[in-house]
Coordinates of C-alpha atoms in Angstrom, one line a residue:
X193 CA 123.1 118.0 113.1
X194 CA 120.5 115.4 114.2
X195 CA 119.0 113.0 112.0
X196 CA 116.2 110.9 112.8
X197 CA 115.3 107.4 110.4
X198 CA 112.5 105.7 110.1
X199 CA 111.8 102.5 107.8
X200 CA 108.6 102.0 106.0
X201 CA 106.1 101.6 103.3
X202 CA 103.4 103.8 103.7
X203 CA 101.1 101.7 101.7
X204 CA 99.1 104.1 101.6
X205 CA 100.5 107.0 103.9
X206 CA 97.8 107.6 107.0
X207 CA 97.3 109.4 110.3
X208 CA 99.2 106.3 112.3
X209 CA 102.3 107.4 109.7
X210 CA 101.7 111.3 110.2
X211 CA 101.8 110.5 114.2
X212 CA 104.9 108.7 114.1
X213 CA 106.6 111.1 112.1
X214 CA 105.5 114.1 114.0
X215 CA 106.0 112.4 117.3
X216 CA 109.6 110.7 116.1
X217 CA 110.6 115.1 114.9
X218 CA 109.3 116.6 118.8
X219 CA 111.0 113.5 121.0
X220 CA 114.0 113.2 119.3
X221 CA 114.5 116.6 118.9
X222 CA 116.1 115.8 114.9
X223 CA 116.6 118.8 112.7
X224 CA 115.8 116.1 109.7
X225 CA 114.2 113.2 109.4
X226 CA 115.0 110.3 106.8
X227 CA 112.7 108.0 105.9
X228 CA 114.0 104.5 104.2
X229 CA 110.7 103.6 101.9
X230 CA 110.2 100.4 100.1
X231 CA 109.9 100.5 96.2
X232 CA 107.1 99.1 94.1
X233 CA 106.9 95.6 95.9
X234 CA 106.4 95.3 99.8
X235 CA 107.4 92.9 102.7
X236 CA 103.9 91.0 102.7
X237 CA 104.5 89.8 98.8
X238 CA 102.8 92.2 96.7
X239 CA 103.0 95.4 94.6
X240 CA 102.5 98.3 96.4
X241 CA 98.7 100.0 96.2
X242 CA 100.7 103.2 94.5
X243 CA 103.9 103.6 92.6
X244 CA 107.2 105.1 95.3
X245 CA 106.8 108.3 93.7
X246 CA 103.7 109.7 95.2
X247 CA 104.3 107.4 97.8
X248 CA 107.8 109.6 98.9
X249 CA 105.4 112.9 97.8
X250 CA 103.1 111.7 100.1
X251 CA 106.1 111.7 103.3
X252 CA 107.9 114.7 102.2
X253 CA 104.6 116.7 102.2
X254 CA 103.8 115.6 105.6
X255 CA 107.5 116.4 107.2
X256 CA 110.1 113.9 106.3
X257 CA 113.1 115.4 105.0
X258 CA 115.1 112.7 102.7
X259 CA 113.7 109.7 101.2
X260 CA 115.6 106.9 100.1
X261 CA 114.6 103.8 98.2
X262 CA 114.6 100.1 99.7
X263 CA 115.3 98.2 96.8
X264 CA 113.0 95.2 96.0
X265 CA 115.5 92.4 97.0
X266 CA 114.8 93.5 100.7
X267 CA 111.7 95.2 100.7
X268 CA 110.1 91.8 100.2
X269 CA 112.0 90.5 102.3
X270 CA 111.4 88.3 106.0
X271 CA 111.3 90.8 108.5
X272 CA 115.1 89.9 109.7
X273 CA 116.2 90.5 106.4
X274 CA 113.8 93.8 105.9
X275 CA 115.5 94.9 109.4
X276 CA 119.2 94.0 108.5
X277 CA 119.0 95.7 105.3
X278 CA 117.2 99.3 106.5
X279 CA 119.5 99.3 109.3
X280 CA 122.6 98.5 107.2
X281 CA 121.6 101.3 105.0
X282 CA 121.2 103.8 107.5
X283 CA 124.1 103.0 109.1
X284 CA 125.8 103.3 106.1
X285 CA 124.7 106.9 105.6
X286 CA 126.6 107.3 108.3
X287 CA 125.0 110.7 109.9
X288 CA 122.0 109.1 111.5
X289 CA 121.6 109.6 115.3
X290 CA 118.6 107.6 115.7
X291 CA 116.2 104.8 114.5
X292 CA 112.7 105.6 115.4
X293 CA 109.8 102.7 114.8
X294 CA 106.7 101.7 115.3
X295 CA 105.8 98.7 118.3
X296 CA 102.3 97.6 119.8
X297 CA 104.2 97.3 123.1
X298 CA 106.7 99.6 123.7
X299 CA 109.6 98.9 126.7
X300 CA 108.5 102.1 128.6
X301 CA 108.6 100.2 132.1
X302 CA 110.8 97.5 133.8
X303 CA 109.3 94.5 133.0
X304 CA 108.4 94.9 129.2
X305 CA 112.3 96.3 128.6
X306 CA 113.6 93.4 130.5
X307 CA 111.7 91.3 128.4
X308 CA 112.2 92.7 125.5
X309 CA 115.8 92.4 126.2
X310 CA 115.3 88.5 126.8
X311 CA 114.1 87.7 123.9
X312 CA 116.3 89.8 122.0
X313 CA 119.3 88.2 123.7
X314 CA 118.3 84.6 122.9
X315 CA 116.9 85.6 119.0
X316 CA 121.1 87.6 118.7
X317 CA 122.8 84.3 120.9
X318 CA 120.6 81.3 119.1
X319 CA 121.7 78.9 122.1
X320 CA 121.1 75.4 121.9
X321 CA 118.0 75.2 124.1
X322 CA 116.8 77.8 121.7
X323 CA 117.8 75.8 118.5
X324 CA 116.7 72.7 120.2
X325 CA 113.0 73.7 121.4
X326 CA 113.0 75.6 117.3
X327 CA 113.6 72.3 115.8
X328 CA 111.2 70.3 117.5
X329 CA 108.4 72.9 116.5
X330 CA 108.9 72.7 113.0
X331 CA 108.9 68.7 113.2
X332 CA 105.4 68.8 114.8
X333 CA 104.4 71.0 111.6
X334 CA 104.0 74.4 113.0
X335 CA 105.1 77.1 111.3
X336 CA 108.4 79.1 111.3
X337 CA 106.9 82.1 113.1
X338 CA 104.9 79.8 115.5
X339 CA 108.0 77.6 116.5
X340 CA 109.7 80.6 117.0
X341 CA 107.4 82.1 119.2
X342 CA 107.0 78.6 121.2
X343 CA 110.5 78.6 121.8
X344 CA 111.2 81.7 123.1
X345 CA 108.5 81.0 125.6
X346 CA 109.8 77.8 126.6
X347 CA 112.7 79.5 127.8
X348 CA 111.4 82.2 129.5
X349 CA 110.1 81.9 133.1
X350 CA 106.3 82.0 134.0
X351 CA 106.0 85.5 135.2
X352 CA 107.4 86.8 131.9
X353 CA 105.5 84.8 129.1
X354 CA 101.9 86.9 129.4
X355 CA 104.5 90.4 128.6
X356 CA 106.5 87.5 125.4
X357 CA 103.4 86.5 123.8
X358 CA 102.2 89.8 123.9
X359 CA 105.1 91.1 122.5
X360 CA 105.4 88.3 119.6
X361 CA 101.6 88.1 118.6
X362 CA 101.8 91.8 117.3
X363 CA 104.0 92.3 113.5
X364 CA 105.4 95.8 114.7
X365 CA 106.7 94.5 118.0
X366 CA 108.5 91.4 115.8
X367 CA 110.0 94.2 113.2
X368 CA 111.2 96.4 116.5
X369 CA 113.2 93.2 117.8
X370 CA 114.4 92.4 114.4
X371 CA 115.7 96.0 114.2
X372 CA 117.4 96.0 117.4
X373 CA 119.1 92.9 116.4
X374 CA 120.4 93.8 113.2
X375 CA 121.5 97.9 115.1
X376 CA 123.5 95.4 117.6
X377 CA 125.0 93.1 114.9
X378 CA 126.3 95.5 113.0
X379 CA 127.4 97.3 116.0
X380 CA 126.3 100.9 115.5
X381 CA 126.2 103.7 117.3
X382 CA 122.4 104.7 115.9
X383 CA 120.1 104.5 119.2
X384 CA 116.7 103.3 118.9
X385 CA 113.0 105.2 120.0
X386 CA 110.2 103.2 119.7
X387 CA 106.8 104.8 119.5
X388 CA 103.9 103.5 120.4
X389 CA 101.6 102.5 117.7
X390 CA 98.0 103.9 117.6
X391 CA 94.6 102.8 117.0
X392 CA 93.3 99.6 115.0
X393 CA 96.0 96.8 114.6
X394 CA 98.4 96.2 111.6
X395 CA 95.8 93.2 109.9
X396 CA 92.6 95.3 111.0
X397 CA 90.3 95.9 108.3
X398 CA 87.8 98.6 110.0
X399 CA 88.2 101.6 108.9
X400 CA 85.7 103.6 111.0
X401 CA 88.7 105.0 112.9
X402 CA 91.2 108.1 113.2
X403 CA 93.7 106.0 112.7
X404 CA 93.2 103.1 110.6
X405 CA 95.4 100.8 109.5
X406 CA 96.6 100.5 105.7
X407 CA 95.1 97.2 105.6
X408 CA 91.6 98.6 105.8
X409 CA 92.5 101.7 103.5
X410 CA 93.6 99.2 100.8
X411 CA 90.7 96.8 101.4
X412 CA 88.0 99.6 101.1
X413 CA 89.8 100.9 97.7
X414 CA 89.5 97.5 96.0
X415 CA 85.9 96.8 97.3
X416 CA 84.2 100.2 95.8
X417 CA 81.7 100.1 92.3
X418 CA 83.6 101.3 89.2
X419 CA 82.5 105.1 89.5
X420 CA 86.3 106.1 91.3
X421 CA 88.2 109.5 92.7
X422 CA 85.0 111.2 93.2
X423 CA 84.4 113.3 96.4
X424 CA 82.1 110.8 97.5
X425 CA 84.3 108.1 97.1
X426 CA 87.1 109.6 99.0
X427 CA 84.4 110.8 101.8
X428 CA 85.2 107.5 103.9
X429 CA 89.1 107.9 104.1
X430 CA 88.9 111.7 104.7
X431 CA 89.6 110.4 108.9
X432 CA 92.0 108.0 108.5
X433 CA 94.5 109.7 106.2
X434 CA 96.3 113.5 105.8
X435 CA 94.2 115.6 103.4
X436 CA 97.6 116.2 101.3
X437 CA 98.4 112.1 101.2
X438 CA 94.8 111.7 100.1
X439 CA 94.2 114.4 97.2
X440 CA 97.5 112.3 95.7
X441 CA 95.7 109.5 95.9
X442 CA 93.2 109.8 94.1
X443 CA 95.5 112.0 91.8
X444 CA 97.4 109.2 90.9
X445 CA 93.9 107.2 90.6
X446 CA 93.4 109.4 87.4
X447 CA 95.9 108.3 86.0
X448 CA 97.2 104.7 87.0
X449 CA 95.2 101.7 88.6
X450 CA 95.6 100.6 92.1
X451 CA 97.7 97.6 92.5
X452 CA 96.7 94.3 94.4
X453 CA 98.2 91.1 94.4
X454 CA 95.8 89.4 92.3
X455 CA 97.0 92.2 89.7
X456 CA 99.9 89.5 89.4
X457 CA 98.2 86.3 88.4
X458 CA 98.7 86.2 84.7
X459 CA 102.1 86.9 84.9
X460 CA 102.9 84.8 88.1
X461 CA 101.4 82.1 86.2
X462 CA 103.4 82.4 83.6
X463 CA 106.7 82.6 85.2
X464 CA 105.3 79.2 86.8
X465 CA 104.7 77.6 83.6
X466 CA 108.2 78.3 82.4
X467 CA 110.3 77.7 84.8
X468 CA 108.3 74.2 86.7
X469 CA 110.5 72.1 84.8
X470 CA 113.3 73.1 86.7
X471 CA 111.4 74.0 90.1
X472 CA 112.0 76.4 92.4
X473 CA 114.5 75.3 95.0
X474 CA 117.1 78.1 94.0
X475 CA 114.5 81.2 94.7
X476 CA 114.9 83.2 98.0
X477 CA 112.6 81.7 100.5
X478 CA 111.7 78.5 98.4
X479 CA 112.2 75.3 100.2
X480 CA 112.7 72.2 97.9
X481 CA 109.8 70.4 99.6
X482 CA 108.0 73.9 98.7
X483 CA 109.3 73.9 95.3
X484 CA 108.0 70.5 94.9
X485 CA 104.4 71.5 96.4
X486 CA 104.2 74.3 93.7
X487 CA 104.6 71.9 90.9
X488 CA 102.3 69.4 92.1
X489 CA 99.8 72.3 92.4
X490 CA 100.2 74.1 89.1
X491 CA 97.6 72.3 87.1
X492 CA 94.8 74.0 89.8
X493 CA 96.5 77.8 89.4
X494 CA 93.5 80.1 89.1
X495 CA 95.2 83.4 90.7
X496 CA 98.1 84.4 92.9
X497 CA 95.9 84.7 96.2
X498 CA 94.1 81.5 95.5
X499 CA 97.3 79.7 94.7
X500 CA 99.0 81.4 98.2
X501 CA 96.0 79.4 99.9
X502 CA 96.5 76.6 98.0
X503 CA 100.1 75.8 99.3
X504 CA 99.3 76.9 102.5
X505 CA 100.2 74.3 105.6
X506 CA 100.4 74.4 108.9
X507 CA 104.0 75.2 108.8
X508 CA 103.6 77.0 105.7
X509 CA 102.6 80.5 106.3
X510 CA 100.3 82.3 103.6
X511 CA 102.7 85.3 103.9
X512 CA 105.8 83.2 103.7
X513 CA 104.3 81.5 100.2
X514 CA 103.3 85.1 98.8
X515 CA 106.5 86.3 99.2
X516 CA 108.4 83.4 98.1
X517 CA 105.7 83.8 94.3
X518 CA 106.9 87.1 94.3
X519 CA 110.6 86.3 94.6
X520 CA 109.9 84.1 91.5
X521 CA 108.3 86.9 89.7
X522 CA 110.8 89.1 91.0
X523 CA 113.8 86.7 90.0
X524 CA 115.2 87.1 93.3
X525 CA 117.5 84.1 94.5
X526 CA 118.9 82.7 97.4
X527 CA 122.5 83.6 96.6
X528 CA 121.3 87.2 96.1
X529 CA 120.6 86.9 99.8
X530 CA 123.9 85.2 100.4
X531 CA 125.9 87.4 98.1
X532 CA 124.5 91.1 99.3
X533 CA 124.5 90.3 103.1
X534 CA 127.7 89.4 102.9
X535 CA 128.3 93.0 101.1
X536 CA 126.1 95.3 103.8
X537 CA 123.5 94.6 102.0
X538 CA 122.9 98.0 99.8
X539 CA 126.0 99.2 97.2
X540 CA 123.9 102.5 96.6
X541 CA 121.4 105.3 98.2
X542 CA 119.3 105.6 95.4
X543 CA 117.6 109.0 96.7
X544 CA 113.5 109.2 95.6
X545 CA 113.3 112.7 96.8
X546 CA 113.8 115.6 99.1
X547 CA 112.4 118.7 100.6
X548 CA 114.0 122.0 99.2
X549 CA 114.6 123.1 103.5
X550 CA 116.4 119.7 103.5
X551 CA 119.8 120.7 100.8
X552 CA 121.9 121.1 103.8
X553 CA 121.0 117.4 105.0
X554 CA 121.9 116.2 101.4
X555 CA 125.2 118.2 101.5
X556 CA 126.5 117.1 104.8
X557 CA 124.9 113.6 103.8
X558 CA 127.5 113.4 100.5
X559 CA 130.2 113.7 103.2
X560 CA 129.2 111.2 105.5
X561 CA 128.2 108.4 103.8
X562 CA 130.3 105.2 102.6
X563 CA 128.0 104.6 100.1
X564 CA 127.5 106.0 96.5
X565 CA 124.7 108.4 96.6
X566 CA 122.5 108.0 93.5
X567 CA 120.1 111.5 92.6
X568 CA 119.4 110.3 89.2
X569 CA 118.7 107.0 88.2
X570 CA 120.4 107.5 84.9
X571 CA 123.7 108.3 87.1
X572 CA 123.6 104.8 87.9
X573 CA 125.5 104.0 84.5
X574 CA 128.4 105.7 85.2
X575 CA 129.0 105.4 88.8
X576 CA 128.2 101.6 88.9
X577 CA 129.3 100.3 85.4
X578 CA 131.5 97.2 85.5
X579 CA 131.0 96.3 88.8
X580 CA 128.6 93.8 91.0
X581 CA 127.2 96.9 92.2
X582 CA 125.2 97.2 88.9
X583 CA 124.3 93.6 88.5
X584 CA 122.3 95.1 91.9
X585 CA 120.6 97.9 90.2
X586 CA 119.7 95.8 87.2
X587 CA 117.5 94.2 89.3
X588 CA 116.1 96.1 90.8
X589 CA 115.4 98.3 87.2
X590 CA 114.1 94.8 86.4
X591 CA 111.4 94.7 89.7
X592 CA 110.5 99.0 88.5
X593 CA 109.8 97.0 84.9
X594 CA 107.3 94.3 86.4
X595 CA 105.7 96.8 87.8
X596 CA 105.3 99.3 85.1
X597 CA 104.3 96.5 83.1
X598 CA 101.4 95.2 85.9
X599 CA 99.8 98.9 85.5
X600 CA 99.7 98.5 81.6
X601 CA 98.2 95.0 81.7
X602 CA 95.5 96.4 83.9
X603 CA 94.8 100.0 82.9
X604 CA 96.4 99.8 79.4
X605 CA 98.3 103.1 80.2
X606 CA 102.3 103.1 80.4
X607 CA 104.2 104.7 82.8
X608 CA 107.5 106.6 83.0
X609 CA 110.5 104.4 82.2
X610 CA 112.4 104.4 85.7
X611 CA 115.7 105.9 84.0
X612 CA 113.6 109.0 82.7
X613 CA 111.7 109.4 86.3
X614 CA 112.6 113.2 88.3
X615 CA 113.3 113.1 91.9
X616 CA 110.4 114.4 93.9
X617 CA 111.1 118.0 95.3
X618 CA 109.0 119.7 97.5

């Protein structure tokens, strides 16, 4: 049997998504395809534009197989940690042949895979040149990302830093190192494929284009007049996503609001209010020199994306700072981090659905994997009861409340509880 994963968020699902699937099926020749999806909340510090439900619908109906939850404490996660965690989880499954993703500049000739393999090598080995040339970017100020970047290209000879800074300007390129690094340190025998991105970057927000990016789908959702889901309304997005993924859009639309981050301000706010007194330091992400910065701040909150800009430095990135809010939303902590790395990251497979072609994959999956396989969230009682692996799931129950209760303060309408949700079939 060969399995093909892929990691994502298809926030919403669109044609770049449908090509990568179809293209990761035909040149790995898999027989299934698994697809590790991020929950409510995604990497960039936000809740995602639809619930994981229709989201999963959305992949099954365009040809993934299996789709299996990335819980909250890594799907908002850096993109090392995002990596590790997918990786750890796939490899944990322990039938998955190969990891198929994404990149802007894919190692298809010498020089960009010997390159690639550079940088890789020095972001696995962290030398001291490395360290050294890190450090003495983030005294000058600059940012995590940009200090990183600096110093890779310090140590790389001239010929190769066009092909480095090409590969490190682009977010999908910086996820396809990060997943190599975490398939080498936990030394598994999962090959990689990349696949070459198409059409309008990750951050571009024009959407007149076959294959848009999600950014620009989201952005046109939230900038329409209040007459929404009707055929002229959906007109614009009828090239840049599958006619299946968008009908359940604007399904869901009916009956939940679209999500945004400034959806979160009241009860970011709040959570800041309550907890100032005793700052921030302990949250995931949350330096105490941050920590101090928010507090200082918090008399000028007036929403989460004005606040994100507020805190914002040079070294400070406004991505860094909206995921370290929603980390304090979320209650997620440093020594989570600590604590679950050490552990592989994932206790569980919490399954969000499956193709009915695809009940041989979940057999032959219940024999292969190390991990408990969860079907039903209500399972969860009695396989994980008593141990640290359902301290894990009560948070993440916690993050599926937050959201649930984000859609109510907006639309007034109350979803599901997450222990009476159905796996999605299709």
């Amino acid at each position: 049997m060969n399995i093909t994963g892929i990691i994502a968020e298809y926030n919403p699902f669109h044609n770049g998504h449908n090509y990568q699937l179809t293209t990761a099926k035909k040149e790995t020749n898999a027989d299934y395809l698994i697809i590790i999806l991020s929950g409510n909340f995604v990497q960039r510090g936000a809740p995602a534009l639809i619930d994981k439900y229709t989201r999963t619908k959305m992949a099954l109906l365009q040809g993934a197989s299996l789709v299996i939850e990335l819980p909250a404490l890594w799907s908002t996660a850096s993109a090392e940690y995002f990596a590790g965690a997918g990786v750890c989880l796939l490899d944990q499954l322990g039938c998955v042949n190969t990891l198929c993703y994404g990149c802007e500049t894919p190692p298809d000739d010498a020089a960009s895979s010997r390159v690639y393999q550079t940088l890789l090598s020095y972001l696995q080995q962290e030398t001291p040149p490395y360290k050294k040339y890190l450090a003495d970017g983030l005294k000058t100020g600059s940012s995590y990302a940009l200090a990183r970047q600096n110093a890779l290209l310090s140590l790389l000879p001239d010929t190769d830093q066009a092909m480095a800074l090409e590969i490190l300007k682009n977010p999908n390129n910086i996820l396809a190192l990060e997943y190599e690094k975490a398939l080498a340190h936990t030394s598994s025998p999962i090959r990689s494929h990349p696949v070459l991105r198409q059409g309008n970057g990750y951050h571009c927000a024009q959407l007149a284009a076959s294959f848009a990016s999600a950014t620009a789908i989201r952005r046109f959702l939230a900038s329409r007049p209040s007459c929404r889901g009707t055929l002229r309304q959906q007109e614009p997005l009828r090239h840049a996503m599958p006619s299946a993924a968008l009908r359940l859009l604007f399904a869901y639309e009916q009956h939940y609001p679209f999500l945004y981050e400034n959806d979160c301000s009241q009860m970011l706010h709040y959570c800041l209010l309550s907890h100032a007194a005793a700052g921030f330091g302990d949250y995931a992400d949350c330096s105490p020199d941050l920590s101090n910065r928010i507090v200082r701040h918090l008399e000028a909150y007036t929403g989460y994306s004005d606040f994100c800009m507020l805190l914002k430095s040079r070294h400070l990135a406004y991505t860094r700072i909206s995921r370290m809010l929603m980390h304090i939303l979320l209650d997620i902590r440093k020594s989570d981090y600590t604590l679950w790395r050490s552990r592989s990251y994932l206790p569980y497979a919490r399954i969000l659905g499956f193709r009915k072609d695809a009940r041989s994959l979940l057999t032959y999956l219940k024999k292969q994997t190390s991990i408990p396989l969860l079907s039903n969230p209500a399972d969860a009682k009695k396989l994980l009861s008593g141990t640290d692996s359902d301290t894990f799931f009560q948070k993440q129950l916690f993050a599926d409340a937050v959201y649930q209760a984000l859609v109510l303060e907006k639309s007034g309408t109350k979803m599901k509880h997450e222990l009476r949700e159905q796996i999605v079939i299709v």
